[in-house]
Amino acid sequence: MTRIDSCFERLRGEGKKAFVAYVMAGDPDYERSRDIVLKLPEAGVDIIELGLPFTDPMADGPTIQRAGQRALENGQTLEKTLQIVRELRKQDDRTPVVMMGYYNPIYSRGVDRFLAEAKEAGIDGLIIVDLPPEEDDELCLPAQEAGLNFIRLATPTTDSKRLPAVLKNTSGFVYYVSITGITGAAAAEAVDVAPDVARIKEATDLPVVVGFGIRSPEAAESIAAVADGCVVGSAIVSEIGAGKSADEVAAFVATLAEGAHRA
C-alpha cells in the first residue's frame, strides 16, 4: 500500500474528500518553492502534486507555462525537484507526493535511474501527461514494479470505448480533467462533472479526483462533493507568480483545503 492508498483510506474513514494542491517545482526559485512545499501539509493539503518544469508543456495553460519558465530560468532541474521532496520527507513522512510532468526529462535521465531516485526521494506517484496507455511499457509498468503509482488522466472526451484502456494500468487514483483544453482555461461546474465522475466510478474502484478550472473554496467544495477529491493548480500558481510569500500562499491554500474538506 502506497502513501496515496493510505491517504484515501484515512480520508474515507474520516468522511472527508481529498484536497490536492499543484505547485511547480522551482517556482519562482528553488528556496521559495521548497518553503512553499514544506508548508502545504500544515495548510491542509492531503496530496502534493509537484510539477516538473519542461520547455514544451503542451497541456499547460499560460499560468503554469510561465511558472515553468520562471523555474527553468532560475536553474530548476530534475535533481533539484527530487531534492525538494527529500527536504519534505525530513519533516513529513505521511503526505503523498505525485510528480506531474512530461516524459522527456525522465527519458533523458534514464527510466531505471529515475525510478530508483524518485523512490529514494519519497515520491509516491507519477502523472506523465504525454504517455498514452499504448506506451505503458515505457514507464507505467516499470514505475508500478518499483512501487510508485501511475495515475492516468481521463477527460470529457474519454468515451466508453477508450475508458478501459485508460483504467487498465492506472493506480492510486484517476485524475478526471473537468474541461476540454489546457489548464486554467475555464471554470469547472459540478453539474457538468458529476455524470462523468459517476461513469468512471462504475468502471473502477479507484478514487476519482477532479482537476482543472477550480479557483475558489466554493468551487473546491462543489467539485469535491461529486468526486473523491479535487485538485487546484493554476489558482495557487497565480499567487506564487504574484510574488506572495510562502506564508501568504499557504494561507490561500488553507482556504481551498477547507472548502474541499467541507464537501
PDB file of C-alpha atoms in Angstrom:
ATOM      1  CA  MET A   1       0.000   0.000   0.000  1.00  0.00           C
ATOM      2  CA  THR A   2       1.426   3.356  -1.047  1.00  0.00           C
ATOM      3  CA  ARG A   3       1.069   6.656   0.789  1.00  0.00           C
ATOM      4  CA  ILE A   4      -1.614   7.546  -1.761  1.00  0.00           C
ATOM      5  CA  ASP A   5      -3.629   4.421  -0.955  1.00  0.00           C
ATOM      6  CA  SER A   6      -3.236   5.080   2.778  1.00  0.00           C
ATOM      7  CA  CYS A   7      -4.300   8.708   2.339  1.00  0.00           C
ATOM      8  CA  PHE A   8      -7.590   7.816   0.653  1.00  0.00           C
ATOM      9  CA  GLU A   9      -8.258   5.058   3.176  1.00  0.00           C
ATOM     10  CA  ARG A  10      -7.753   7.534   6.027  1.00  0.00           C
ATOM     11  CA  LEU A  11      -9.960  10.178   4.397  1.00  0.00           C
ATOM     12  CA  ARG A  12     -12.742   7.659   3.809  1.00  0.00           C
ATOM     13  CA  GLY A  13     -12.596   6.753   7.487  1.00  0.00           C
ATOM     14  CA  GLU A  14     -12.902  10.438   8.381  1.00  0.00           C
ATOM     15  CA  GLY A  15     -15.721  11.025   5.896  1.00  0.00           C
ATOM     16  CA  LYS A  16     -13.650  13.621   4.025  1.00  0.00           C
ATOM     17  CA  LYS A  17     -12.703  14.304   0.434  1.00  0.00           C
ATOM     18  CA  ALA A  18      -9.113  14.731  -0.736  1.00  0.00           C
ATOM     19  CA  PHE A  19      -7.597  18.120  -1.432  1.00  0.00           C
ATOM     20  CA  VAL A  20      -4.709  18.008  -3.903  1.00  0.00           C
ATOM     21  CA  ALA A  21      -2.537  21.093  -4.424  1.00  0.00           C
ATOM     22  CA  TYR A  22      -0.357  21.566  -7.504  1.00  0.00           C
ATOM     23  CA  VAL A  23       2.758  23.723  -7.454  1.00  0.00           C
ATOM     24  CA  MET A  24       5.583  23.954  -9.962  1.00  0.00           C
ATOM     25  CA  ALA A  25       8.898  22.800  -8.522  1.00  0.00           C
ATOM     26  CA  GLY A  26      11.399  25.643  -8.505  1.00  0.00           C
ATOM     27  CA  ASP A  27       8.847  28.424  -8.970  1.00  0.00           C
ATOM     28  CA  PRO A  28       9.829  31.195  -8.563  1.00  0.00           C
ATOM     29  CA  ASP A  29      13.184  29.793  -7.383  1.00  0.00           C
ATOM     30  CA  TYR A  30      14.383  26.736  -5.501  1.00  0.00           C
ATOM     31  CA  GLU A  31      14.368  28.220  -1.987  1.00  0.00           C
ATOM     32  CA  ARG A  32      10.918  29.780  -2.133  1.00  0.00           C
ATOM     33  CA  SER A  33       9.459  26.747  -3.871  1.00  0.00           C
ATOM     34  CA  ARG A  34      10.882  24.468  -1.180  1.00  0.00           C
ATOM     35  CA  ASP A  35       9.493  26.719   1.548  1.00  0.00           C
ATOM     36  CA  ILE A  36       6.018  26.634  -0.021  1.00  0.00           C
ATOM     37  CA  VAL A  37       6.048  22.836  -0.400  1.00  0.00           C
ATOM     38  CA  LEU A  38       7.105  22.391   3.230  1.00  0.00           C
ATOM     39  CA  LYS A  39       4.085  24.444   4.359  1.00  0.00           C
ATOM     40  CA  LEU A  40       1.463  22.610   2.279  1.00  0.00           C
ATOM     41  CA  PRO A  41       0.693  19.747   4.702  1.00  0.00           C
ATOM     42  CA  GLU A  42       0.065  22.211   7.548  1.00  0.00           C
ATOM     43  CA  ALA A  43      -2.269  24.129   5.210  1.00  0.00           C
ATOM     44  CA  GLY A  44      -4.490  21.060   4.903  1.00  0.00           C
ATOM     45  CA  VAL A  45      -3.162  19.577   1.672  1.00  0.00           C
ATOM     46  CA  ASP A  46      -3.762  15.830   1.512  1.00  0.00           C
ATOM     47  CA  ILE A  47      -1.685  15.144  -1.615  1.00  0.00           C
ATOM     48  CA  ILE A  48       1.024  17.363  -3.104  1.00  0.00           C
ATOM     49  CA  GLU A  49       1.228  17.441  -6.881  1.00  0.00           C
ATOM     50  CA  LEU A  50       4.683  18.684  -7.812  1.00  0.00           C
ATOM     51  CA  GLY A  51       5.188  19.919 -11.343  1.00  0.00           C
ATOM     52  CA  LEU A  52       8.415  19.066 -13.136  1.00  0.00           C
ATOM     53  CA  PRO A  53       9.316  22.093 -15.305  1.00  0.00           C
ATOM     54  CA  PHE A  54       9.713  21.364 -19.002  1.00  0.00           C
ATOM     55  CA  THR A  55      10.481  23.549 -22.011  1.00  0.00           C
ATOM     56  CA  ASP A  56       7.455  22.448 -24.073  1.00  0.00           C
ATOM     57  CA  PRO A  57       4.480  21.960 -21.723  1.00  0.00           C
ATOM     58  CA  MET A  58       1.744  21.285 -24.273  1.00  0.00           C
ATOM     59  CA  ALA A  59      -1.078  20.565 -21.795  1.00  0.00           C
ATOM     60  CA  ASP A  60      -0.459  23.616 -19.616  1.00  0.00           C
ATOM     61  CA  GLY A  61      -2.119  26.981 -19.842  1.00  0.00           C
ATOM     62  CA  PRO A  62      -0.293  30.331 -19.672  1.00  0.00           C
ATOM     63  CA  THR A  63      -0.203  30.483 -15.851  1.00  0.00           C
ATOM     64  CA  ILE A  64       1.593  27.165 -15.429  1.00  0.00           C
ATOM     65  CA  GLN A  65       3.710  27.706 -18.540  1.00  0.00           C
ATOM     66  CA  ARG A  66       5.029  30.919 -17.005  1.00  0.00           C
ATOM     67  CA  ALA A  67       5.698  29.097 -13.733  1.00  0.00           C
ATOM     68  CA  GLY A  68       7.764  26.507 -15.576  1.00  0.00           C
ATOM     69  CA  GLN A  69       9.673  29.218 -17.395  1.00  0.00           C
ATOM     70  CA  ARG A  70      10.444  31.023 -14.128  1.00  0.00           C
ATOM     71  CA  ALA A  71      11.660  27.771 -12.610  1.00  0.00           C
ATOM     72  CA  LEU A  72      13.873  26.873 -15.567  1.00  0.00           C
ATOM     73  CA  GLU A  73      15.306  30.383 -15.796  1.00  0.00           C
ATOM     74  CA  ASN A  74      16.277  30.134 -12.138  1.00  0.00           C
ATOM     75  CA  GLY A  75      18.078  26.845 -12.629  1.00  0.00           C
ATOM     76  CA  GLN A  76      15.485  24.257 -11.595  1.00  0.00           C
ATOM     77  CA  THR A  77      16.375  20.718 -12.649  1.00  0.00           C
ATOM     78  CA  LEU A  78      15.042  17.220 -12.142  1.00  0.00           C
ATOM     79  CA  GLU A  79      17.678  16.694  -9.454  1.00  0.00           C
ATOM     80  CA  LYS A  80      16.583  19.849  -7.613  1.00  0.00           C
ATOM     81  CA  THR A  81      12.962  18.702  -7.866  1.00  0.00           C
ATOM     82  CA  LEU A  82      13.884  15.418  -6.206  1.00  0.00           C
ATOM     83  CA  GLN A  83      15.750  17.407  -3.554  1.00  0.00           C
ATOM     84  CA  ILE A  84      12.596  19.355  -2.655  1.00  0.00           C
ATOM     85  CA  VAL A  85      10.886  16.029  -1.949  1.00  0.00           C
ATOM     86  CA  ARG A  86      13.845  14.875   0.152  1.00  0.00           C
ATOM     87  CA  GLU A  87      13.565  18.080   2.197  1.00  0.00           C
ATOM     88  CA  LEU A  88       9.845  17.458   2.725  1.00  0.00           C
ATOM     89  CA  ARG A  89      10.472  13.895   3.865  1.00  0.00           C
ATOM     90  CA  LYS A  90      12.766  15.130   6.635  1.00  0.00           C
ATOM     91  CA  GLN A  91       9.685  16.525   8.380  1.00  0.00           C
ATOM     92  CA  ASP A  92       6.732  14.716   6.807  1.00  0.00           C
ATOM     93  CA  ASP A  93       6.606  11.012   6.018  1.00  0.00           C
ATOM     94  CA  ARG A  94       2.835  10.834   5.518  1.00  0.00           C
ATOM     95  CA  THR A  95       1.753  13.312   2.839  1.00  0.00           C
ATOM     96  CA  PRO A  96       1.866  11.708  -0.625  1.00  0.00           C
ATOM     97  CA  VAL A  97       3.792  13.448  -3.400  1.00  0.00           C
ATOM     98  CA  VAL A  98       2.850  12.970  -7.040  1.00  0.00           C
ATOM     99  CA  MET A  99       5.244  14.254  -9.691  1.00  0.00           C
ATOM    100  CA  MET A 100       3.423  15.642 -12.726  1.00  0.00           C
ATOM    101  CA  GLY A 101       5.100  16.433 -15.986  1.00  0.00           C
ATOM    102  CA  TYR A 102       6.325  15.166 -19.325  1.00  0.00           C
ATOM    103  CA  TYR A 103       8.344  12.140 -20.314  1.00  0.00           C
ATOM    104  CA  ASN A 104      11.357  13.820 -21.919  1.00  0.00           C
ATOM    105  CA  PRO A 105      13.271  14.755 -18.717  1.00  0.00           C
ATOM    106  CA  ILE A 106      12.687  11.245 -17.341  1.00  0.00           C
ATOM    107  CA  TYR A 107      13.762   9.582 -20.594  1.00  0.00           C
ATOM    108  CA  SER A 108      16.882  11.751 -20.676  1.00  0.00           C
ATOM    109  CA  ARG A 109      17.824  10.708 -17.157  1.00  0.00           C
ATOM    110  CA  GLY A 110      17.089   7.042 -17.838  1.00  0.00           C
ATOM    111  CA  VAL A 111      13.941   5.304 -16.612  1.00  0.00           C
ATOM    112  CA  ASP A 112      15.643   2.877 -14.217  1.00  0.00           C
ATOM    113  CA  ARG A 113      17.793   5.582 -12.664  1.00  0.00           C
ATOM    114  CA  PHE A 114      14.873   7.975 -12.369  1.00  0.00           C
ATOM    115  CA  LEU A 115      12.583   5.444 -10.706  1.00  0.00           C
ATOM    116  CA  ALA A 116      15.250   4.453  -8.181  1.00  0.00           C
ATOM    117  CA  GLU A 117      15.934   8.091  -7.325  1.00  0.00           C
ATOM    118  CA  ALA A 118      12.239   9.007  -7.181  1.00  0.00           C
ATOM    119  CA  LYS A 119      11.511   6.142  -4.815  1.00  0.00           C
ATOM    120  CA  GLU A 120      14.507   7.035  -2.639  1.00  0.00           C
ATOM    121  CA  ALA A 121      13.493  10.710  -2.519  1.00  0.00           C
ATOM    122  CA  GLY A 122       9.971   9.858  -1.359  1.00  0.00           C
ATOM    123  CA  ILE A 123       7.827  10.316  -4.461  1.00  0.00           C
ATOM    124  CA  ASP A 124       4.696   8.165  -4.419  1.00  0.00           C
ATOM    125  CA  GLY A 125       3.162   8.550  -7.850  1.00  0.00           C
ATOM    126  CA  LEU A 126       3.596   9.893 -11.367  1.00  0.00           C
ATOM    127  CA  ILE A 127       1.339  11.732 -13.788  1.00  0.00           C
ATOM    128  CA  ILE A 128       3.057  11.872 -17.165  1.00  0.00           C
ATOM    129  CA  VAL A 129       0.668  13.585 -19.496  1.00  0.00           C
ATOM    130  CA  ASP A 130       2.264  12.689 -22.838  1.00  0.00           C
ATOM    131  CA  LEU A 131       2.499   8.914 -22.337  1.00  0.00           C
ATOM    132  CA  PRO A 132      -0.714   7.208 -23.516  1.00  0.00           C
ATOM    133  CA  PRO A 133      -1.712   3.696 -22.421  1.00  0.00           C
ATOM    134  CA  GLU A 134      -0.225   2.291 -25.615  1.00  0.00           C
ATOM    135  CA  GLU A 135       3.210   3.221 -24.209  1.00  0.00           C
ATOM    136  CA  ASP A 136       2.775   1.581 -20.790  1.00  0.00           C
ATOM    137  CA  ASP A 137       5.959  -0.462 -21.227  1.00  0.00           C
ATOM    138  CA  GLU A 138       7.977   2.775 -21.329  1.00  0.00           C
ATOM    139  CA  LEU A 139       7.310   3.976 -17.791  1.00  0.00           C
ATOM    140  CA  CYS A 140       3.933   2.977 -16.361  1.00  0.00           C
ATOM    141  CA  LEU A 141       4.662  -0.706 -15.781  1.00  0.00           C
ATOM    142  CA  PRO A 142       8.265  -0.164 -14.585  1.00  0.00           C
ATOM    143  CA  ALA A 143       7.007   2.535 -12.181  1.00  0.00           C
ATOM    144  CA  GLN A 144       4.412   0.226 -10.665  1.00  0.00           C
ATOM    145  CA  GLU A 145       7.007  -2.534 -10.335  1.00  0.00           C
ATOM    146  CA  ALA A 146       9.165  -0.022  -8.446  1.00  0.00           C
ATOM    147  CA  GLY A 147       6.296   0.686  -6.026  1.00  0.00           C
ATOM    148  CA  LEU A 148       5.083   4.005  -7.465  1.00  0.00           C
ATOM    149  CA  ASN A 149       1.500   4.647  -8.507  1.00  0.00           C
ATOM    150  CA  PHE A 150       0.955   5.639 -12.122  1.00  0.00           C
ATOM    151  CA  ILE A 151      -2.012   7.988 -12.305  1.00  0.00           C
ATOM    152  CA  ARG A 152      -3.821   8.428 -15.573  1.00  0.00           C
ATOM    153  CA  LEU A 153      -5.898  11.321 -16.859  1.00  0.00           C
ATOM    154  CA  ALA A 154      -9.477  10.843 -18.076  1.00  0.00           C
ATOM    155  CA  THR A 155     -11.200  13.698 -19.884  1.00  0.00           C
ATOM    156  CA  PRO A 156     -14.661  14.664 -21.150  1.00  0.00           C
ATOM    157  CA  THR A 157     -13.667  13.062 -24.472  1.00  0.00           C
ATOM    158  CA  THR A 158     -12.704   9.707 -22.886  1.00  0.00           C
ATOM    159  CA  ASP A 159     -15.650   7.668 -24.142  1.00  0.00           C
ATOM    160  CA  SER A 160     -16.755   4.201 -23.036  1.00  0.00           C
ATOM    161  CA  LYS A 161     -14.612   2.585 -25.729  1.00  0.00           C
ATOM    162  CA  ARG A 162     -11.434   4.362 -24.581  1.00  0.00           C
ATOM    163  CA  LEU A 163     -12.032   4.261 -20.819  1.00  0.00           C
ATOM    164  CA  PRO A 164     -10.962   0.624 -20.242  1.00  0.00           C
ATOM    165  CA  ALA A 165      -7.555   1.311 -21.807  1.00  0.00           C
ATOM    166  CA  VAL A 166      -7.126   4.411 -19.614  1.00  0.00           C
ATOM    167  CA  LEU A 167      -8.013   2.485 -16.461  1.00  0.00           C
ATOM    168  CA  LYS A 168      -6.147  -0.745 -17.230  1.00  0.00           C
ATOM    169  CA  ASN A 169      -2.817   0.009 -15.541  1.00  0.00           C
ATOM    170  CA  THR A 170      -3.834   3.076 -13.533  1.00  0.00           C
ATOM    171  CA  SER A 171      -3.282   3.013  -9.772  1.00  0.00           C
ATOM    172  CA  GLY A 172      -3.576   5.406  -6.827  1.00  0.00           C
ATOM    173  CA  PHE A 173      -6.436   7.428  -8.271  1.00  0.00           C
ATOM    174  CA  VAL A 174      -7.928   8.553 -11.563  1.00  0.00           C
ATOM    175  CA  TYR A 175      -7.434  12.225 -12.387  1.00  0.00           C
ATOM    176  CA  TYR A 176     -10.527  13.493 -14.202  1.00  0.00           C
ATOM    177  CA  VAL A 177      -9.848  16.622 -16.246  1.00  0.00           C
ATOM    178  CA  SER A 178     -13.078  18.555 -15.890  1.00  0.00           C
ATOM    179  CA  ILE A 179     -12.813  20.657 -19.051  1.00  0.00           C
ATOM    180  CA  THR A 180     -11.548  20.212 -22.572  1.00  0.00           C
ATOM    181  CA  GLY A 181      -8.413  22.208 -23.191  1.00  0.00           C
ATOM    182  CA  ILE A 182      -5.448  23.455 -21.223  1.00  0.00           C
ATOM    183  CA  THR A 183      -5.048  24.183 -17.525  1.00  0.00           C
ATOM    184  CA  GLY A 184      -6.701  27.361 -16.263  1.00  0.00           C
ATOM    185  CA  ALA A 185      -8.827  27.713 -19.412  1.00  0.00           C
ATOM    186  CA  ALA A 186     -12.336  27.657 -17.923  1.00  0.00           C
ATOM    187  CA  ALA A 187     -14.270  27.135 -14.717  1.00  0.00           C
ATOM    188  CA  ALA A 188     -15.332  23.639 -13.687  1.00  0.00           C
ATOM    189  CA  GLU A 189     -19.021  23.146 -12.909  1.00  0.00           C
ATOM    190  CA  ALA A 190     -20.159  20.338 -10.610  1.00  0.00           C
ATOM    191  CA  VAL A 191     -23.338  19.767 -12.624  1.00  0.00           C
ATOM    192  CA  ASP A 192     -21.227  19.017 -15.707  1.00  0.00           C
ATOM    193  CA  VAL A 193     -18.629  16.966 -13.882  1.00  0.00           C
ATOM    194  CA  ALA A 194     -20.900  14.682 -11.830  1.00  0.00           C
ATOM    195  CA  PRO A 195     -22.171  12.406 -14.645  1.00  0.00           C
ATOM    196  CA  ASP A 196     -18.673  11.689 -15.960  1.00  0.00           C
ATOM    197  CA  VAL A 197     -17.318  11.029 -12.462  1.00  0.00           C
ATOM    198  CA  ALA A 198     -20.171   8.583 -11.875  1.00  0.00           C
ATOM    199  CA  ARG A 199     -19.453   6.885 -15.204  1.00  0.00           C
ATOM    200  CA  ILE A 200     -15.779   6.427 -14.324  1.00  0.00           C
ATOM    201  CA  LYS A 201     -16.602   5.157 -10.826  1.00  0.00           C
ATOM    202  CA  GLU A 202     -18.846   2.498 -12.344  1.00  0.00           C
ATOM    203  CA  ALA A 203     -15.790   1.178 -14.186  1.00  0.00           C
ATOM    204  CA  THR A 204     -13.191   1.275 -11.379  1.00  0.00           C
ATOM    205  CA  ASP A 205     -12.799   1.019  -7.618  1.00  0.00           C
ATOM    206  CA  LEU A 206     -10.109   3.700  -7.671  1.00  0.00           C
ATOM    207  CA  PRO A 207     -10.843   7.153  -6.231  1.00  0.00           C
ATOM    208  CA  VAL A 208     -11.697   9.777  -8.851  1.00  0.00           C
ATOM    209  CA  VAL A 209     -10.220  13.224  -8.269  1.00  0.00           C
ATOM    210  CA  VAL A 210     -11.232  16.214 -10.396  1.00  0.00           C
ATOM    211  CA  GLY A 211      -8.884  18.960 -11.565  1.00  0.00           C
ATOM    212  CA  PHE A 212      -8.727  21.960 -13.913  1.00  0.00           C
ATOM    213  CA  GLY A 213     -10.885  25.060 -13.535  1.00  0.00           C
ATOM    214  CA  ILE A 214     -11.150  25.153  -9.709  1.00  0.00           C
ATOM    215  CA  ARG A 215     -10.174  28.542  -8.312  1.00  0.00           C
ATOM    216  CA  SER A 216     -12.059  29.175  -5.067  1.00  0.00           C
ATOM    217  CA  PRO A 217     -13.031  27.449  -1.802  1.00  0.00           C
ATOM    218  CA  GLU A 218     -16.633  27.342  -3.027  1.00  0.00           C
ATOM    219  CA  ALA A 219     -15.624  25.660  -6.284  1.00  0.00           C
ATOM    220  CA  ALA A 220     -13.399  23.218  -4.389  1.00  0.00           C
ATOM    221  CA  GLU A 221     -16.349  22.296  -2.177  1.00  0.00           C
ATOM    222  CA  SER A 222     -18.838  21.839  -5.011  1.00  0.00           C
ATOM    223  CA  ILE A 223     -16.489  19.754  -7.165  1.00  0.00           C
ATOM    224  CA  ALA A 224     -15.231  17.617  -4.262  1.00  0.00           C
ATOM    225  CA  ALA A 225     -18.855  16.916  -3.345  1.00  0.00           C
ATOM    226  CA  VAL A 226     -19.379  14.968  -6.590  1.00  0.00           C
ATOM    227  CA  ALA A 227     -15.994  13.184  -6.574  1.00  0.00           C
ATOM    228  CA  ASP A 228     -13.441  11.748  -4.168  1.00  0.00           C
ATOM    229  CA  GLY A 229     -11.482  14.978  -4.125  1.00  0.00           C
ATOM    230  CA  CYS A 230     -10.311  17.938  -6.167  1.00  0.00           C
ATOM    231  CA  VAL A 231      -7.083  19.437  -7.493  1.00  0.00           C
ATOM    232  CA  VAL A 232      -6.249  23.146  -7.546  1.00  0.00           C
ATOM    233  CA  GLY A 233      -3.257  24.276  -9.571  1.00  0.00           C
ATOM    234  CA  SER A 234      -3.447  27.483 -11.594  1.00  0.00           C
ATOM    235  CA  ALA A 235      -5.071  29.497  -8.790  1.00  0.00           C
ATOM    236  CA  ILE A 236      -2.226  28.592  -6.411  1.00  0.00           C
ATOM    237  CA  VAL A 237       0.447  29.121  -9.067  1.00  0.00           C
ATOM    238  CA  SER A 238      -1.047  32.571  -9.753  1.00  0.00           C
ATOM    239  CA  GLU A 239      -0.492  33.537  -6.107  1.00  0.00           C
ATOM    240  CA  ILE A 240       3.128  32.410  -6.361  1.00  0.00           C
ATOM    241  CA  GLY A 241       3.549  34.290  -9.638  1.00  0.00           C
ATOM    242  CA  ALA A 242       2.193  37.441  -7.980  1.00  0.00           C
ATOM    243  CA  GLY A 243       5.138  37.346  -5.572  1.00  0.00           C
ATOM    244  CA  LYS A 244       3.235  36.214  -2.477  1.00  0.00           C
ATOM    245  CA  SER A 245       5.327  34.879   0.399  1.00  0.00           C
ATOM    246  CA  ALA A 246       5.293  31.224   1.394  1.00  0.00           C
ATOM    247  CA  ASP A 247       3.087  32.099   4.369  1.00  0.00           C
ATOM    248  CA  GLU A 248       0.629  34.020   2.163  1.00  0.00           C
ATOM    249  CA  VAL A 249       0.471  31.171  -0.341  1.00  0.00           C
ATOM    250  CA  ALA A 250      -0.099  28.669   2.474  1.00  0.00           C
ATOM    251  CA  ALA A 251      -2.914  30.815   3.888  1.00  0.00           C
ATOM    252  CA  PHE A 252      -4.629  30.871   0.487  1.00  0.00           C
ATOM    253  CA  VAL A 253      -4.180  27.123   0.090  1.00  0.00           C
ATOM    254  CA  ALA A 254      -5.704  26.586   3.533  1.00  0.00           C
ATOM    255  CA  THR A 255      -8.949  28.263   2.408  1.00  0.00           C
ATOM    256  CA  LEU A 256      -9.140  25.928  -0.598  1.00  0.00           C
ATOM    257  CA  ALA A 257      -8.452  22.876   1.566  1.00  0.00           C
ATOM    258  CA  GLU A 258     -11.180  23.918   3.975  1.00  0.00           C
ATOM    259  CA  GLY A 259     -13.592  24.186   1.056  1.00  0.00           C
ATOM    260  CA  ALA A 260     -12.767  20.702  -0.214  1.00  0.00           C
ATOM    261  CA  HIS A 261     -12.991  19.220   3.273  1.00  0.00           C
ATOM    262  CA  ARG A 262     -16.471  20.707   3.765  1.00  0.00           C
ATOM    263  CA  ALA A 263     -17.781  18.634   0.850  1.00  0.00           C
TER     264      ALA A 263
END
